[in-house]
Coordinates of C-alpha atoms in Angstrom, one line a residue:
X958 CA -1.2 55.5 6.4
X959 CA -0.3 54.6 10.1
X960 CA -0.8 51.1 10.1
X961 CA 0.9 48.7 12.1
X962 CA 2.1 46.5 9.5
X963 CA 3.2 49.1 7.4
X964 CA 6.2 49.9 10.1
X965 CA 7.2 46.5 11.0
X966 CA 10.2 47.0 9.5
X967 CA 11.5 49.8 11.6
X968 CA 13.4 50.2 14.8
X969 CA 11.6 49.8 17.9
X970 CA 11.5 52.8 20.0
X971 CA 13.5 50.7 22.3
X972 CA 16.1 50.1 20.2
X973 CA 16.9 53.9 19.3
X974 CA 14.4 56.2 21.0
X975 CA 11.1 58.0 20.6
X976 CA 12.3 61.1 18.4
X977 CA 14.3 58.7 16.1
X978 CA 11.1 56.4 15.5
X979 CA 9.2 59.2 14.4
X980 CA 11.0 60.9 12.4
X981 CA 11.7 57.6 10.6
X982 CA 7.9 57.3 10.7
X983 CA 7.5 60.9 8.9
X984 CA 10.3 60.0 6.4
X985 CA 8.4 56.9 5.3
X986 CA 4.8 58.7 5.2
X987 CA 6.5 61.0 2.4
X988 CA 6.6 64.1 4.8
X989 CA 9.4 66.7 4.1
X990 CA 12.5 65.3 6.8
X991 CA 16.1 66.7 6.1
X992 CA 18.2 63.6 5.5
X993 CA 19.0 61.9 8.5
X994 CA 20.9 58.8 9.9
X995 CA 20.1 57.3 13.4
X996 CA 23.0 55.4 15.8
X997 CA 21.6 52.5 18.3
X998 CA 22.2 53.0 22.1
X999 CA 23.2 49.5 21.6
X1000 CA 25.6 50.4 18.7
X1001 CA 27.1 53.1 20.8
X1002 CA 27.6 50.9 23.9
X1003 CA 29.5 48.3 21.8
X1004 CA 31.9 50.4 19.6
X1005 CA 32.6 53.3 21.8
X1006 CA 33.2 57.2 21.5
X1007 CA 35.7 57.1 18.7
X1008 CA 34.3 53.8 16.7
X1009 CA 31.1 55.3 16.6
X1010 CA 32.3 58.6 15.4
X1011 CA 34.2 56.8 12.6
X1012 CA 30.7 55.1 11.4
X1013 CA 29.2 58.4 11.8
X1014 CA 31.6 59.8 9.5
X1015 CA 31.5 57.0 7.1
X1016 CA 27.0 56.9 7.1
X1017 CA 27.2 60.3 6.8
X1018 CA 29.6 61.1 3.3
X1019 CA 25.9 61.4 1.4
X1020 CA 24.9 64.1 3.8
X1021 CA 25.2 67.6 3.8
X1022 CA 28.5 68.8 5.4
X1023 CA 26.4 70.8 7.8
X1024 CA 24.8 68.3 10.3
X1025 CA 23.1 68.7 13.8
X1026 CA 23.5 65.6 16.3
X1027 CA 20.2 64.9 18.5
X1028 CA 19.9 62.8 21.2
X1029 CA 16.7 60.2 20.8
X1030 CA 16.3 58.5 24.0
X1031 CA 13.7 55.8 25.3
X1032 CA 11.2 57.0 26.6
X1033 CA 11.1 60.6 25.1
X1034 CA 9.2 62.1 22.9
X1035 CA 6.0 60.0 24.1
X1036 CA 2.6 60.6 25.4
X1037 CA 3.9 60.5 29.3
X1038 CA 7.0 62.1 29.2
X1039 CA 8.7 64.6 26.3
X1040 CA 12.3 64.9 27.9
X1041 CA 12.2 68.6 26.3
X1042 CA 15.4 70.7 27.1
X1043 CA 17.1 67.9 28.8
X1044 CA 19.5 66.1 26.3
X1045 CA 21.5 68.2 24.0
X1046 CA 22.1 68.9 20.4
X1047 CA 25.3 70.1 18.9
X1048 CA 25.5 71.4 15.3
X1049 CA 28.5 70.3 13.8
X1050 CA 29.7 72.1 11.2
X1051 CA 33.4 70.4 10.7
X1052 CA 33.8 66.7 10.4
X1053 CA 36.5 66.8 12.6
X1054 CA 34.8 68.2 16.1
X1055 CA 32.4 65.1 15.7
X1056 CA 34.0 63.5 18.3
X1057 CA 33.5 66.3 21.2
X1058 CA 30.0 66.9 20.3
X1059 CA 29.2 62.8 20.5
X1060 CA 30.4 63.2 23.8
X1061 CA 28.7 66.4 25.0
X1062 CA 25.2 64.7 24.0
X1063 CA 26.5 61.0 25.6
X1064 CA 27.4 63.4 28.6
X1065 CA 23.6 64.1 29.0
X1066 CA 22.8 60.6 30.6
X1067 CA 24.8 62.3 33.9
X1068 CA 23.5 65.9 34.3
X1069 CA 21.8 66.8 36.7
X1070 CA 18.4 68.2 35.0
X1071 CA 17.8 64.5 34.1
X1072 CA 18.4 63.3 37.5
X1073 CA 15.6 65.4 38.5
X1074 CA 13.4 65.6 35.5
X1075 CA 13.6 61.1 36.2
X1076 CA 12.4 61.6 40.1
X1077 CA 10.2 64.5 39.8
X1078 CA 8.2 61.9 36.7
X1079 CA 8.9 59.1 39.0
X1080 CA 10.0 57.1 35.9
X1081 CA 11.5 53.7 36.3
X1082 CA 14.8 53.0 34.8
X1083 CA 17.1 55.2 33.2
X1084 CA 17.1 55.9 29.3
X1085 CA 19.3 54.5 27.0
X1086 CA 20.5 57.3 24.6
X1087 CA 20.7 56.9 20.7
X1088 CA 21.9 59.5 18.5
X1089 CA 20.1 61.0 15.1
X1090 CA 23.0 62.6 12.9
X1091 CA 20.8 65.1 10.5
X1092 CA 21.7 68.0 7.8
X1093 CA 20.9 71.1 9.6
X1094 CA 18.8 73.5 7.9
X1095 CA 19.3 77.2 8.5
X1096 CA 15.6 77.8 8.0
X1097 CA 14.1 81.4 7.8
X1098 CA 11.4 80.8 9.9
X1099 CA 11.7 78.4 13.0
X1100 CA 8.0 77.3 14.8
X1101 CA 6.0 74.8 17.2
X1102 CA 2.8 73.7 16.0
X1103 CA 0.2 71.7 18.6
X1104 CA -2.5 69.7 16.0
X1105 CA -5.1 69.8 18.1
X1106 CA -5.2 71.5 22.0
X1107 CA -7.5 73.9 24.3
X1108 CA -6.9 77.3 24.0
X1109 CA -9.6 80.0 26.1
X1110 CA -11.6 76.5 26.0
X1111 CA -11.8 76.8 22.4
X1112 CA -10.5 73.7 20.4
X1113 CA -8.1 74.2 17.8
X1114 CA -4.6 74.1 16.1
X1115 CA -1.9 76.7 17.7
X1116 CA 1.1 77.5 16.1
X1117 CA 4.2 79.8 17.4
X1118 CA 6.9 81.1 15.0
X1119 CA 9.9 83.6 14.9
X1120 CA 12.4 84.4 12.4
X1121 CA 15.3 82.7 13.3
X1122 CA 16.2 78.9 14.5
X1123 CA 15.0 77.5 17.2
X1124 CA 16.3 79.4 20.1
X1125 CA 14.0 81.9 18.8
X1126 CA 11.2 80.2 20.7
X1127 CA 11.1 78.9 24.2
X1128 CA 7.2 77.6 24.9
X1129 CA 5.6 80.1 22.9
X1130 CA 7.0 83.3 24.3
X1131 CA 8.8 85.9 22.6
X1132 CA 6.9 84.5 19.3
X1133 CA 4.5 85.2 16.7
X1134 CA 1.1 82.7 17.8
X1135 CA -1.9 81.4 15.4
X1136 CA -4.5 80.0 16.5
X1137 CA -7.2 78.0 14.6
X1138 CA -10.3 77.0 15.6
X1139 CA -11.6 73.0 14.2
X1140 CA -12.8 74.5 10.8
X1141 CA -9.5 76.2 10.0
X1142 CA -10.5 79.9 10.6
X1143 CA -8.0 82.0 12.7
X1144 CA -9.6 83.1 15.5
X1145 CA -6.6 84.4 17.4
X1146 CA -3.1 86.2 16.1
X1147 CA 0.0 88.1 17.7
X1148 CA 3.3 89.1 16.2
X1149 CA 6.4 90.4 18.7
X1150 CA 7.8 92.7 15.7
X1151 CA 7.0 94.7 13.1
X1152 CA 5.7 92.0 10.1
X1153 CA 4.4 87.9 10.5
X1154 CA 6.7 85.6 10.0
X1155 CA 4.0 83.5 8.4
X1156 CA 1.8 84.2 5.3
X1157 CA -1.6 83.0 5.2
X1158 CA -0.6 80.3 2.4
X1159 CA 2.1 79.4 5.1
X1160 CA -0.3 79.3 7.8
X1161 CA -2.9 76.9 5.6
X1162 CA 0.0 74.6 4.3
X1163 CA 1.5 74.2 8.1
X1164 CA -2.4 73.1 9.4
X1165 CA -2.5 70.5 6.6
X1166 CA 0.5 69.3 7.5
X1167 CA -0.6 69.1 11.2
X1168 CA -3.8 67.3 10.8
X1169 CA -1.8 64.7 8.1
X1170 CA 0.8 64.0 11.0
X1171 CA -2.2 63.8 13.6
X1172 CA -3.9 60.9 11.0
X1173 CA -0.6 58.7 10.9
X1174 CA 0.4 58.7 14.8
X1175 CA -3.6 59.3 15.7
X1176 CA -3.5 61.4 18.8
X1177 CA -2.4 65.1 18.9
X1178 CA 0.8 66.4 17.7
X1179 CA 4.0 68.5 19.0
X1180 CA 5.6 69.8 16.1
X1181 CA 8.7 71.6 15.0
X1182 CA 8.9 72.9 11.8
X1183 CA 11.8 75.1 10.1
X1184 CA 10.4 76.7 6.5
X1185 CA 13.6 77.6 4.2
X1186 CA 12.7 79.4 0.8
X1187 CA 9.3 79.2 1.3
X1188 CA 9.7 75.1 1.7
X1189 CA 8.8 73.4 5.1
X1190 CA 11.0 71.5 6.7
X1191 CA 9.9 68.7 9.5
X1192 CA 12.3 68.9 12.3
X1193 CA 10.1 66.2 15.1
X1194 CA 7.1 65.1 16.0
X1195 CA 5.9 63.9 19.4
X1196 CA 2.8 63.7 21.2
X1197 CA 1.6 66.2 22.8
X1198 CA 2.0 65.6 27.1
X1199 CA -0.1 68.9 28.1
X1200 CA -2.5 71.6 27.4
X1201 CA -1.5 74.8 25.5
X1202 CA -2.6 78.2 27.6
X1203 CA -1.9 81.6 27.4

């Protein structure tokens, strides 16, 4: 797993974006992804707003009829920069508001949180925006899991979750938190209401999974998961751009 050669026949991160690559990455490592199709900035820029809506309609007829749109950008979603919280997602839940919601997450190349997130990184060049059209999963359970990070300068794996999706959490606060120290052992543990929204066997199944994504992208993972019906759903992957503290 995670060799070179073994991905040669995937998009380039510059051709559709960090978050697209790997997820296509977890999707051909056998991970749990909901279905997914990705759209080239390149793509976009030659058939417009409502030619690329009409092959996002036409990709899509294998697909769920609940789909989220994500933005996958280059340069996000790497070991420099995340981009977190600056390009949208829409949930689209009629094939016929596809069009607005293309544009609301196109409109994100002109806001002005990524004029300033660009200058205050001093990054060079602006991104080029592709698009990842994916079933949306109304998981019980939305969370953030960091593989491997420094926590009361103990190392270990931290993972936040709520009931809910993922407005639930917002950097770890208002969520339930786990922390494990390098030989799996739970060393640390809060809950915001009145029951976890993770079991142990969740909790051991969710480290697995982070140390398997760790092996095929070999640094330390940012993680979103969603669990639905006590199955876990892989939502992103990215490295992880700085330490976890209280």
């Amino acid at each position: 797993m995670g060799t070179k050669n073994f991905y040669k026949n995937l998009p380039l991160e510059s051709e559709i974006g960090g978050k697209a690559r790997n997820l296509l990455i977890l999707k051909k490592e056998g991970f749990n992804v909901p279905g997914f199709i990705v759209i080239s900035h390149n793509e976009i820029k030659k058939e417009g707003l409502e030619g690329t809506s009409k092959i996002i309609t036409y990709k899509t007829q294998h697909l769920n009829k609940d789909l989220i749109l994500r933005s996958s950008a280059t340069g996000e979603d790497s070991s420099e920069n995340s981009f977190a919280g600056i390009f949208e997602s829409v949930r689209i839940k009629d094939i016929s508001n596809l069009e607005r919601g293309l544009k609301k997450i196109l409109n994100s190349l002109n806001s002005k949180k990524l004029s300033f997130y660009i200058k205050s990184k001093k990054i060079k060049g602006e991104p080029k925006l592709s698009v990842i059209i994916q079933e949306f999963v109304e998981g019980d359970v939305f969370g953030v899991m960091f593989s491997s990070t420094m926590k009361n300068r103990k190392k270990g794996t931290l993972i936040n979750s709520n009931f809910g999706g993922a407005s639930s959490i917002v950097e770890g606060q208002d969520s339930d938190s786990f922390f494990l120290n390098e030989k799996g052992v739970i060393i640390e543990k809060t809950k915001k209401g009145k029951n976890y929204s993770l079991t142990e066997t969740q909790i051991r199944s969710l480290l697995k999974l982070a140390k398997d994504i760790e092996n095929v992208f070999r640094q330390p993972q940012d993680i979103e998961f969603t669990i639905k019906n006590n199955k876990i759903y892989l939502l992103q992957s990215r490295p992880i751009t700085k330490e976890i503290s209280e």
